Amino acid sequence: MADAEPHFVFGVQSGVANSLFYFDEENIIFPSGNNCVFYDIKRKCQRFIQATEKSQGMLALAISPNRLYLAVSERCEKGTITVYELHQDYIRKRKVLSGEDTPEQEFVCVAFSHDSQYLIGQSGEPDWTLFYWMWQRKKLISTVKTGGPSSPIYKVSFNPQDNAQICVTGNGVFKVFRYAERALKQMHTQKQESLNYLSHEWVSENQVVVGTDRGQLLLFEYEDLQWKTNSITTQDSGRSVEKNQEEAAQLLRVTAIIAYSKGFVCSLGPGTVCLFQRTKDKDSYRKLREIQVPSDPYSKDPTQVKKQEIVSLCLSPSQKILATSTDRGQLYRIDLSAERDQPQFEFLSHSFHCGAITGLSTCIQKPLLATCSVDRTVRIWNFETNMLELYKGFAEVPHSVALHPTGLSILVVFSKKLSWLNLLIDDFRTFKEYPLTGLTECAFSNGGHMFAVVCETTIHLYSTITSENVLSLTGHRKKVSCILWSEDDSRLVSRDVDGAVYKWNTHSGALEAEIVHESYMYTTIAIAPDSKNVFVMGTDFTLKEIHGTQILTEVPTNDVTFSTTALSRSGRVLFCGTPSGTVMAITCPLFEPKDLFQYQGQGHSEPITKMVITFDDKFLLTISEDGCLLIWQIIWKRYVQKKDKELCYLKEIYIIKSDLEEKDKLMQGLKAQVKELKIENRFQLQLKDMDYEREVRKMTGECTQEIKSLKTKNEVLTLENERLQLFHKKTMEVMAQDNSKDFRILKADTYQKLTHEYEMSHTLQLKSQKKLDEYEKRLKSTEDHHRRALEDLSRCYESRLQENILKLTVSEGSSHQQKREYELMKKMIEEDADKEILDIRCKYEQKLREEKSIAMEYRDETGVMRKKACHVQKEMNNKSTEINSLKLELQKRQNVIEALKKDTVGFKNEIKLRNSNVEDKEKCISELRKMITDLDKSNFIMDCRIKELLNKIEPNEKTIEEIGEQIHKMEGELQLFKMQNTQMELINSELKVKLKSSEAEKHRETHRLRSTECRLRRFKSDLHHCMEFIQEPKKLKDCILKLHGSYIEPSDVEFIRKQDAVKQENISQMFSEHKDMARNAVCSLENKMARDNETHQTHTLRILKENGALIAEINSLRQHLIVLEDHLCVCENHLGFSKKEKQSPVEAKGSPISVLAGLKSEEEAGRPVQLQVVQLKKPSEGTKACAETNPPRPPDRDDELGSTVQPQVAPPPTP
């Protein structure tokens, strides 16, 4: 049997709170997959803390301040926090904490106290409860609810000097709790601005720096705001555009803050970290430096790297190195001691994948492995040196990769092409591309002479020598998802999406075996080294070994499914990966019942997508959707690993001839430069030697001359010294005599001064006793007299003490100076005088000490009284603040009442406006009705006129019929107008109902106002009663507490706030709804008016045109009649009829003259019609333009429903 242990991991697990710590100067801790990794930066090795067997992933980490304990929050069936003890040699599990009986599923934040004795854990949804443990005893001390569904918590922390003080921040949450009386209680419950607080950090015992999602940094002392800065102004000081500021506010999120000795470090937007230093005020900070994440030169979009967000920050114990992790799973570091113009981070170890890894492949002749990810990169790793060799970004997402057995080339599968790339020393170079579609997988044969490519349901086999398609294997009904080569490359096993497994002969292309089951499907495949047996895992939770199509053995997996499998080259062990991220080892052959399944560890937090064993069976490689590549070391136990000849890995690489030539040229040029530099250096050395020899000669000559001169000077000085010694002896004798006289005089003076000071001190003691008696009497009096007396006494005593001290210092200084002079001039003075001086000094010092002790007692008493006075003043200030807060609440309530009154006035005005609008609409309706009657009259007149015209004019019947059709249309429009009038009546009724509802709401509001006024009157009377006890603080306090208990309750406060918010929302909604309704009604009426104006204008113009045509025809007929009349006159003249005969009544009836007379009468009757036509032919220019631009259209449904007012068209004048 063989076991697998985690050896090295590439990648960082994202989504873990506080995901980066320094264990010491060389080791750093971070989460990867489902492990905590200890990475040694110098030795490039790792240690692992594996998660528990049923863990579903890590949520948060925390390290103790002494760096001896690590807390790991895991998501299991029940949320747990595991505490580990950290040492250089071993790591031990200490305690496992949980929420006991509470059903907490996860802990999103964890933190240790400054002495590492206590631990807090913040639970997540739905309760958001804070747990407070004494973790070493596994004792839950207290719990408190901190957040809610709309206010999640992001970070919790202890005060760095107080175990009982805790800070909590979240979305709209900034709270400071203190553990007192066996419970966590919130301190200083002041109203803060509702911001999204993303992070915080204690910078001192009382101060906390908080960062928001708007880029703001706030400094709170407990919960009082002391300092504030906006990163938008600091970042874009020159910009004044509001849009840029809004965009910057959305981007500049302060997601991480960490404190250090001079200030704090925080993230400031994507890819940016800023250092802030404390100013001299100690309550503000200034920006010191800004550090950027470097761009990626190998990516297609180098600036995309700078958009990643900083998740966590940590400092080394010496505070010289700053490390950070990002939301894309990258680790960076920077040396803060090095000063640079434009500081930038550098990778802590390597660049990792920032998405799910989709492809994995390894080679035989080099210790290399290749991976591809959804981040559009392909990376080459070395599993011996644990280094990143190469990586490159592409424009498309690579789906799969395959390394050639030699490790010199690689296949990369994209959705629409297959790229064959050669691996150079620092780049990928395209060798050939195959334009294929629907590609999913590819794999080189073990010999490297062929490679297989999956193109949807077809598998194409290509030769690496000719680069041509050799075979095409068809037979799958669904898309192929996995292919495997046998060890001798004679067989190929494939599996499709439906779980069908096919075994192919790669020489002939024949299908040798088809492994399909109707009731379940196969999820994983593995082929034995002899290429005869196939291991498959089905959805029926069984592992099968199949030979051909016959099942040899079948083993249940205890309801565990496998997402991928890998068989060792010896065929002894089958490693399986599960969707939960665990790795299991199964012995082969499968008929051994003992130790069949062995749990190896949960290395990943997401499903394992692929696993591969290296050619020498030393390492197991696994990739997962969590973006981590984990290298497992295989340890063989039962079976001795078959050791072939030790693999000699190739060291050769591809390189381009042009690059070699360039490098050769560079080498030759450099060699020539080296030769030239050597020659120049030799010549310069010779010149320097010559110069040095000259300088040495000069120096030797100068030194000899100086030596001679110094000898002569020395002789002269010896003579002078002897002369001076004789002179000093004489002067010393004289000075000794003088000093003895001065000493006697000073001794007498000092004795007199000491006696005088002693008398003064005695008198001062007497005075002090008298003052004490007076002081005790004054204490019984008022506090004001007591303060004044204390100030006077302190001043006089301090002045006198200062005078005494000054005299003492002066005397001591003079005595010291005299002693020093006497010691320099004479070494020994009489011992008796010294003893007397010492005795006097001791007595004087004792007296001074007594006086100082008495003065200190006075100072202590004054300090106690000052403290009492300060305490009383603080109580008075607190009460005054409470009174002010109550006054503010009263003012707020009064403001609310005034606002409600204003709203009522506004509603009344709106009601008046609506009433006026209703009256206007009724007037419009009455006018429309009048217009309809006028139109009816005009229609009747037109009917009569049309009948007359029909009777008189026979050839114009067609035109008359068209006019009749137009009349019918007008009647239909009249019916529509009637319908619209009825609709307007309905709308009026609805408006009346709404007015009634608004009046009812008004009555309710007035009732509420009256109740609030009554309550305010009661409150004022009670408050006036409380003010009577203003000189008795205890009673006043009790009264105020009673007031608070009787009038204000937390539930009432919350209810009032919610009710005010709901009222404001309802009022704003009603106002907006009424406003929108009025706007819509006005717009619809205006639109209807315009449309009706257009339609009526078009109808009137059409009628005018038709009337004009009729009148023109009538005029033409009249002209024709006039011609006939003239012709008749001519005929009469020719015939010679007399006038009498013409005017005979019999002939007059049938004569054309009578006809002309009738026509003239018709002309006179038609003149008003012509006048009417002329009046109608003079519409306004605006109506003409509207009629020309907007042709008539049928009325819409919206117009019928929304509009009620018809255009006022002047009816035609009655004849």
PDB file of N, CA and C in Angstrom, residues 937-1011:
ATOM      1  N   LYS A 937     -76.800  71.537 -34.730  1.00  0.00           N
ATOM      2  CA  LYS A 937     -77.520  72.542 -35.530  1.00  0.00           C
ATOM      3  C   LYS A 937     -76.887  72.715 -36.893  1.00  0.00           C
ATOM      4  N   SER A 938     -75.538  72.820 -36.865  1.00  0.00           N
ATOM      5  CA  SER A 938     -74.844  73.003 -38.154  1.00  0.00           C
ATOM      6  C   SER A 938     -75.050  71.791 -39.043  1.00  0.00           C
ATOM      7  N   ASN A 939     -75.080  70.591 -38.440  1.00  0.00           N
ATOM      8  CA  ASN A 939     -75.343  69.389 -39.239  1.00  0.00           C
ATOM      9  C   ASN A 939     -76.747  69.424 -39.862  1.00  0.00           C
ATOM     10  N   PHE A 940     -77.715  69.900 -39.049  1.00  0.00           N
ATOM     11  CA  PHE A 940     -79.087  69.994 -39.579  1.00  0.00           C
ATOM     12  C   PHE A 940     -79.151  70.988 -40.739  1.00  0.00           C
ATOM     13  N   ILE A 941     -78.461  72.122 -40.549  1.00  0.00           N
ATOM     14  CA  ILE A 941     -78.434  73.136 -41.613  1.00  0.00           C
ATOM     15  C   ILE A 941     -77.769  72.585 -42.862  1.00  0.00           C
ATOM     16  N   MET A 942     -76.650  71.877 -42.636  1.00  0.00           N
ATOM     17  CA  MET A 942     -75.941  71.301 -43.775  1.00  0.00           C
ATOM     18  C   MET A 942     -76.795  70.261 -44.488  1.00  0.00           C
ATOM     19  N   ASP A 943     -77.552  69.498 -43.716  1.00  0.00           N
ATOM     20  CA  ASP A 943     -78.457  68.521 -44.355  1.00  0.00           C
ATOM     21  C   ASP A 943     -79.473  69.229 -45.243  1.00  0.00           C
ATOM     22  N   CYS A 944     -80.055  70.307 -44.679  1.00  0.00           N
ATOM     23  CA  CYS A 944     -81.027  71.072 -45.496  1.00  0.00           C
ATOM     24  C   CYS A 944     -80.369  71.629 -46.750  1.00  0.00           C
ATOM     25  N   ARG A 945     -79.189  72.218 -46.597  1.00  0.00           N
ATOM     26  CA  ARG A 945     -78.477  72.792 -47.724  1.00  0.00           C
ATOM     27  C   ARG A 945     -78.154  71.726 -48.765  1.00  0.00           C
ATOM     28  N   ILE A 946     -77.753  70.534 -48.275  1.00  0.00           N
ATOM     29  CA  ILE A 946     -77.406  69.444 -49.208  1.00  0.00           C
ATOM     30  C   ILE A 946     -78.634  68.977 -49.963  1.00  0.00           C
ATOM     31  N   LYS A 947     -79.789  68.914 -49.259  1.00  0.00           N
ATOM     32  CA  LYS A 947     -81.018  68.517 -49.950  1.00  0.00           C
ATOM     33  C   LYS A 947     -81.370  69.506 -51.046  1.00  0.00           C
ATOM     34  N   GLU A 948     -81.253  70.802 -50.708  1.00  0.00           N
ATOM     35  CA  GLU A 948     -81.536  71.810 -51.728  1.00  0.00           C
ATOM     36  C   GLU A 948     -80.609  71.672 -52.920  1.00  0.00           C
ATOM     37  N   LEU A 949     -79.323  71.459 -52.615  1.00  0.00           N
ATOM     38  CA  LEU A 949     -78.370  71.304 -53.715  1.00  0.00           C
ATOM     39  C   LEU A 949     -78.670  70.068 -54.534  1.00  0.00           C
ATOM     40  N   LEU A 950     -79.089  68.955 -53.842  1.00  0.00           N
ATOM     41  CA  LEU A 950     -79.446  67.744 -54.591  1.00  0.00           C
ATOM     42  C   LEU A 950     -80.640  67.992 -55.497  1.00  0.00           C
ATOM     43  N   ASN A 951     -81.600  68.734 -54.981  1.00  0.00           N
ATOM     44  CA  ASN A 951     -82.774  69.033 -55.798  1.00  0.00           C
ATOM     45  C   ASN A 951     -82.427  69.932 -56.964  1.00  0.00           C
ATOM     46  N   LYS A 952     -81.510  70.878 -56.745  1.00  0.00           N
ATOM     47  CA  LYS A 952     -81.199  71.850 -57.789  1.00  0.00           C
ATOM     48  C   LYS A 952     -80.159  71.348 -58.769  1.00  0.00           C
ATOM     49  N   ILE A 953     -79.114  70.638 -58.252  1.00  0.00           N
ATOM     50  CA  ILE A 953     -77.964  70.262 -59.089  1.00  0.00           C
ATOM     51  C   ILE A 953     -77.973  68.745 -59.234  1.00  0.00           C
ATOM     52  N   GLU A 954     -78.282  68.233 -60.376  1.00  0.00           N
ATOM     53  CA  GLU A 954     -78.296  66.789 -60.625  1.00  0.00           C
ATOM     54  C   GLU A 954     -76.923  66.216 -60.965  1.00  0.00           C
ATOM     55  N   PRO A 955     -76.075  66.888 -61.739  1.00  0.00           N
ATOM     56  CA  PRO A 955     -74.769  66.236 -62.090  1.00  0.00           C
ATOM     57  C   PRO A 955     -73.801  66.084 -60.930  1.00  0.00           C
ATOM     58  N   ASN A 956     -74.053  66.714 -59.724  1.00  0.00           N
ATOM     59  CA  ASN A 956     -73.112  66.637 -58.595  1.00  0.00           C
ATOM     60  C   ASN A 956     -73.586  65.672 -57.516  1.00  0.00           C
ATOM     61  N   GLU A 957     -74.204  64.579 -57.908  1.00  0.00           N
ATOM     62  CA  GLU A 957     -74.692  63.597 -56.930  1.00  0.00           C
ATOM     63  C   GLU A 957     -73.541  62.846 -56.237  1.00  0.00           C
ATOM     64  N   LYS A 958     -72.497  62.587 -57.006  1.00  0.00           N
ATOM     65  CA  LYS A 958     -71.353  61.873 -56.388  1.00  0.00           C
ATOM     66  C   LYS A 958     -70.740  62.661 -55.245  1.00  0.00           C
ATOM     67  N   THR A 959     -70.542  63.943 -55.503  1.00  0.00           N
ATOM     68  CA  THR A 959     -69.945  64.775 -54.437  1.00  0.00           C
ATOM     69  C   THR A 959     -70.856  64.847 -53.246  1.00  0.00           C
ATOM     70  N   ILE A 960     -72.172  64.902 -53.509  1.00  0.00           N
ATOM     71  CA  ILE A 960     -73.138  64.966 -52.411  1.00  0.00           C
ATOM     72  C   ILE A 960     -73.091  63.675 -51.599  1.00  0.00           C
ATOM     73  N   GLU A 961     -72.937  62.518 -52.272  1.00  0.00           N
ATOM     74  CA  GLU A 961     -72.825  61.250 -51.536  1.00  0.00           C
ATOM     75  C   GLU A 961     -71.571  61.238 -50.635  1.00  0.00           C
ATOM     76  N   GLU A 962     -70.440  61.748 -51.150  1.00  0.00           N
ATOM     77  CA  GLU A 962     -69.235  61.811 -50.329  1.00  0.00           C
ATOM     78  C   GLU A 962     -69.446  62.683 -49.100  1.00  0.00           C
ATOM     79  N   ILE A 963     -70.159  63.814 -49.292  1.00  0.00           N
ATOM     80  CA  ILE A 963     -70.447  64.683 -48.151  1.00  0.00           C
ATOM     81  C   ILE A 963     -71.304  63.951 -47.136  1.00  0.00           C
ATOM     82  N   GLY A 964     -72.242  63.133 -47.609  1.00  0.00           N
ATOM     83  CA  GLY A 964     -73.062  62.350 -46.674  1.00  0.00           C
ATOM     84  C   GLY A 964     -72.228  61.369 -45.873  1.00  0.00           C
ATOM     85  N   GLU A 965     -71.270  60.726 -46.529  1.00  0.00           N
ATOM     86  CA  GLU A 965     -70.386  59.822 -45.789  1.00  0.00           C
ATOM     87  C   GLU A 965     -69.596  60.581 -44.709  1.00  0.00           C
ATOM     88  N   GLN A 966     -69.122  61.767 -45.062  1.00  0.00           N
ATOM     89  CA  GLN A 966     -68.416  62.568 -44.064  1.00  0.00           C
ATOM     90  C   GLN A 966     -69.321  62.918 -42.893  1.00  0.00           C
ATOM     91  N   ILE A 967     -70.576  63.151 -43.162  1.00  0.00           N
ATOM     92  CA  ILE A 967     -71.526  63.460 -42.087  1.00  0.00           C
ATOM     93  C   ILE A 967     -71.683  62.259 -41.168  1.00  0.00           C
ATOM     94  N   HIS A 968     -71.767  61.063 -41.787  1.00  0.00           N
ATOM     95  CA  HIS A 968     -71.851  59.853 -40.945  1.00  0.00           C
ATOM     96  C   HIS A 968     -70.614  59.708 -40.053  1.00  0.00           C
ATOM     97  N   LYS A 969     -69.446  60.006 -40.600  1.00  0.00           N
ATOM     98  CA  LYS A 969     -68.224  59.948 -39.785  1.00  0.00           C
ATOM     99  C   LYS A 969     -68.296  60.940 -38.629  1.00  0.00           C
ATOM    100  N   MET A 970     -68.831  62.138 -38.916  1.00  0.00           N
ATOM    101  CA  MET A 970     -68.959  63.131 -37.864  1.00  0.00           C
ATOM    102  C   MET A 970     -69.905  62.659 -36.773  1.00  0.00           C
ATOM    103  N   GLU A 971     -70.966  61.974 -37.176  1.00  0.00           N
ATOM    104  CA  GLU A 971     -71.882  61.425 -36.171  1.00  0.00           C
ATOM    105  C   GLU A 971     -71.164  60.378 -35.302  1.00  0.00           C
ATOM    106  N   GLY A 972     -70.299  59.546 -35.935  1.00  0.00           N
ATOM    107  CA  GLY A 972     -69.525  58.571 -35.139  1.00  0.00           C
ATOM    108  C   GLY A 972     -68.599  59.263 -34.152  1.00  0.00           C
ATOM    109  N   GLU A 973     -67.989  60.345 -34.609  1.00  0.00           N
ATOM    110  CA  GLU A 973     -67.134  61.092 -33.705  1.00  0.00           C
ATOM    111  C   GLU A 973     -67.932  61.698 -32.552  1.00  0.00           C
ATOM    112  N   LEU A 974     -69.175  62.137 -32.858  1.00  0.00           N
ATOM    113  CA  LEU A 974     -70.021  62.649 -31.779  1.00  0.00           C
ATOM    114  C   LEU A 974     -70.314  61.573 -30.748  1.00  0.00           C
ATOM    115  N   GLN A 975     -70.531  60.361 -31.221  1.00  0.00           N
ATOM    116  CA  GLN A 975     -70.746  59.256 -30.271  1.00  0.00           C
ATOM    117  C   GLN A 975     -69.496  59.002 -29.425  1.00  0.00           C
ATOM    118  N   LEU A 976     -68.316  59.091 -30.093  1.00  0.00           N
ATOM    119  CA  LEU A 976     -67.076  58.937 -29.330  1.00  0.00           C
ATOM    120  C   LEU A 976     -66.944  60.025 -28.265  1.00  0.00           C
ATOM    121  N   PHE A 977     -67.324  61.249 -28.618  1.00  0.00           N
ATOM    122  CA  PHE A 977     -67.269  62.332 -27.648  1.00  0.00           C
ATOM    123  C   PHE A 977     -68.182  62.047 -26.467  1.00  0.00           C
ATOM    124  N   LYS A 978     -69.358  61.479 -26.753  1.00  0.00           N
ATOM    125  CA  LYS A 978     -70.259  61.134 -25.647  1.00  0.00           C
ATOM    126  C   LYS A 978     -69.644  60.090 -24.735  1.00  0.00           C
ATOM    127  N   MET A 979     -69.019  59.064 -25.375  1.00  0.00           N
ATOM    128  CA  MET A 979     -68.345  58.032 -24.566  1.00  0.00           C
ATOM    129  C   MET A 979     -67.244  58.643 -23.696  1.00  0.00           C
ATOM    130  N   GLN A 980     -66.488  59.540 -24.276  1.00  0.00           N
ATOM    131  CA  GLN A 980     -65.417  60.173 -23.512  1.00  0.00           C
ATOM    132  C   GLN A 980     -65.969  61.017 -22.365  1.00  0.00           C
ATOM    133  N   ASN A 981     -67.129  61.632 -22.573  1.00  0.00           N
ATOM    134  CA  ASN A 981     -67.753  62.389 -21.486  1.00  0.00           C
ATOM    135  C   ASN A 981     -68.123  61.469 -20.336  1.00  0.00           C
ATOM    136  N   THR A 982     -68.664  60.309 -20.674  1.00  0.00           N
ATOM    137  CA  THR A 982     -68.990  59.340 -19.608  1.00  0.00           C
ATOM    138  C   THR A 982     -67.724  58.908 -18.864  1.00  0.00           C
ATOM    139  N   GLN A 983     -66.638  58.684 -19.622  1.00  0.00           N
ATOM    140  CA  GLN A 983     -65.376  58.313 -18.973  1.00  0.00           C
ATOM    141  C   GLN A 983     -64.885  59.428 -18.051  1.00  0.00           C
ATOM    142  N   MET A 984     -65.036  60.651 -18.461  1.00  0.00           N
ATOM    143  CA  MET A 984     -64.642  61.758 -17.605  1.00  0.00           C
ATOM    144  C   MET A 984     -65.457  61.789 -16.321  1.00  0.00           C
ATOM    145  N   GLU A 985     -66.717  61.458 -16.435  1.00  0.00           N
ATOM    146  CA  GLU A 985     -67.541  61.395 -15.228  1.00  0.00           C
ATOM    147  C   GLU A 985     -67.037  60.316 -14.275  1.00  0.00           C
ATOM    148  N   LEU A 986     -66.655  59.161 -14.851  1.00  0.00           N
ATOM    149  CA  LEU A 986     -66.099  58.091 -14.006  1.00  0.00           C
ATOM    150  C   LEU A 986     -64.803  58.553 -13.316  1.00  0.00           C
ATOM    151  N   ILE A 987     -63.956  59.232 -14.080  1.00  0.00           N
ATOM    152  CA  ILE A 987     -62.685  59.722 -13.497  1.00  0.00           C
ATOM    153  C   ILE A 987     -62.964  60.718 -12.377  1.00  0.00           C
ATOM    154  N   ASN A 988     -63.978  61.567 -12.582  1.00  0.00           N
ATOM    155  CA  ASN A 988     -64.353  62.516 -11.532  1.00  0.00           C
ATOM    156  C   ASN A 988     -64.795  61.795 -10.268  1.00  0.00           C
ATOM    157  N   SER A 989     -65.574  60.728 -10.464  1.00  0.00           N
ATOM    158  CA  SER A 989     -66.012  59.951  -9.285  1.00  0.00           C
ATOM    159  C   SER A 989     -64.817  59.330  -8.559  1.00  0.00           C
ATOM    160  N   GLU A 990     -63.847  58.802  -9.341  1.00  0.00           N
ATOM    161  CA  GLU A 990     -62.650  58.235  -8.712  1.00  0.00           C
ATOM    162  C   GLU A 990     -61.879  59.303  -7.936  1.00  0.00           C
ATOM    163  N   LEU A 991     -61.760  60.473  -8.518  1.00  0.00           N
ATOM    164  CA  LEU A 991     -61.065  61.554  -7.829  1.00  0.00           C
ATOM    165  C   LEU A 991     -61.778  61.945  -6.534  1.00  0.00           C
ATOM    166  N   LYS A 992     -63.099  61.911  -6.565  1.00  0.00           N
ATOM    167  CA  LYS A 992     -63.840  62.211  -5.342  1.00  0.00           C
ATOM    168  C   LYS A 992     -63.566  61.182  -4.259  1.00  0.00           C
ATOM    169  N   VAL A 993     -63.487  59.891  -4.677  1.00  0.00           N
ATOM    170  CA  VAL A 993     -63.187  58.834  -3.702  1.00  0.00           C
ATOM    171  C   VAL A 993     -61.800  59.060  -3.098  1.00  0.00           C
ATOM    172  N   LYS A 994     -60.840  59.399  -3.958  1.00  0.00           N
ATOM    173  CA  LYS A 994     -59.490  59.665  -3.453  1.00  0.00           C
ATOM    174  C   LYS A 994     -59.482  60.858  -2.496  1.00  0.00           C
ATOM    175  N   LEU A 995     -60.294  61.885  -2.812  1.00  0.00           N
ATOM    176  CA  LEU A 995     -60.373  63.029  -1.914  1.00  0.00           C
ATOM    177  C   LEU A 995     -60.917  62.624  -0.546  1.00  0.00           C
ATOM    178  N   LYS A 996     -61.899  61.737  -0.568  1.00  0.00           N
ATOM    179  CA  LYS A 996     -62.444  61.265   0.712  1.00  0.00           C
ATOM    180  C   LYS A 996     -61.389  60.522   1.518  1.00  0.00           C
ATOM    181  N   SER A 997     -60.599  59.656   0.820  1.00  0.00           N
ATOM    182  CA  SER A 997     -59.550  58.907   1.524  1.00  0.00           C
ATOM    183  C   SER A 997     -58.489  59.853   2.088  1.00  0.00           C
ATOM    184  N   SER A 998     -58.141  60.875   1.301  1.00  0.00           N
ATOM    185  CA  SER A 998     -57.147  61.828   1.801  1.00  0.00           C
ATOM    186  C   SER A 998     -57.672  62.598   3.003  1.00  0.00           C
ATOM    187  N   GLU A 999     -58.986  62.943   2.983  1.00  0.00           N
ATOM    188  CA  GLU A 999     -59.575  63.610   4.147  1.00  0.00           C
ATOM    189  C   GLU A 999     -59.553  62.714   5.386  1.00  0.00           C
ATOM    190  N   ALA A1000     -59.827  61.413   5.165  1.00  0.00           N
ATOM    191  CA  ALA A1000     -59.761  60.477   6.298  1.00  0.00           C
ATOM    192  C   ALA A1000     -58.348  60.409   6.862  1.00  0.00           C
ATOM    193  N   GLU A1001     -57.359  60.357   5.971  1.00  0.00           N
ATOM    194  CA  GLU A1001     -55.975  60.354   6.426  1.00  0.00           C
ATOM    195  C   GLU A1001     -55.649  61.648   7.179  1.00  0.00           C
ATOM    196  N   LYS A1002     -56.197  62.751   6.714  1.00  0.00           N
ATOM    197  CA  LYS A1002     -55.964  64.022   7.392  1.00  0.00           C
ATOM    198  C   LYS A1002     -56.527  63.992   8.810  1.00  0.00           C
ATOM    199  N   HIS A1003     -57.747  63.422   8.954  1.00  0.00           N
ATOM    200  CA  HIS A1003     -58.337  63.313  10.295  1.00  0.00           C
ATOM    201  C   HIS A1003     -57.484  62.443  11.192  1.00  0.00           C
ATOM    202  N   ARG A1004     -56.951  61.349  10.654  1.00  0.00           N
ATOM    203  CA  ARG A1004     -56.066  60.490  11.450  1.00  0.00           C
ATOM    204  C   ARG A1004     -54.812  61.249  11.890  1.00  0.00           C
ATOM    205  N   GLU A1005     -54.255  62.004  10.957  1.00  0.00           N
ATOM    206  CA  GLU A1005     -53.056  62.765  11.289  1.00  0.00           C
ATOM    207  C   GLU A1005     -53.335  63.784  12.405  1.00  0.00           C
ATOM    208  N   THR A1006     -54.482  64.457  12.309  1.00  0.00           N
ATOM    209  CA  THR A1006     -54.826  65.427  13.350  1.00  0.00           C
ATOM    210  C   THR A1006     -55.007  64.750  14.700  1.00  0.00           C
ATOM    211  N   HIS A1007     -55.641  63.557  14.679  1.00  0.00           N
ATOM    212  CA  HIS A1007     -55.823  62.812  15.937  1.00  0.00           C
ATOM    213  C   HIS A1007     -54.462  62.439  16.543  1.00  0.00           C
ATOM    214  N   ARG A1008     -53.545  61.993  15.685  1.00  0.00           N
ATOM    215  CA  ARG A1008     -52.202  61.656  16.173  1.00  0.00           C
ATOM    216  C   ARG A1008     -51.487  62.889  16.726  1.00  0.00           C
ATOM    217  N   LEU A1009     -51.658  64.027  16.046  1.00  0.00           N
ATOM    218  CA  LEU A1009     -51.028  65.250  16.522  1.00  0.00           C
ATOM    219  C   LEU A1009     -51.567  65.650  17.905  1.00  0.00           C
ATOM    220  N   ARG A1010     -52.871  65.496  18.081  1.00  0.00           N
ATOM    221  CA  ARG A1010     -53.440  65.832  19.383  1.00  0.00           C
ATOM    222  C   ARG A1010     -52.899  64.929  20.478  1.00  0.00           C
ATOM    223  N   SER A1011     -52.815  63.612  20.179  1.00  0.00           N
ATOM    224  CA  SER A1011     -52.287  62.672  21.178  1.00  0.00           C
ATOM    225  C   SER A1011     -50.837  62.996  21.525  1.00  0.00           C
TER     226      SER A1011
END
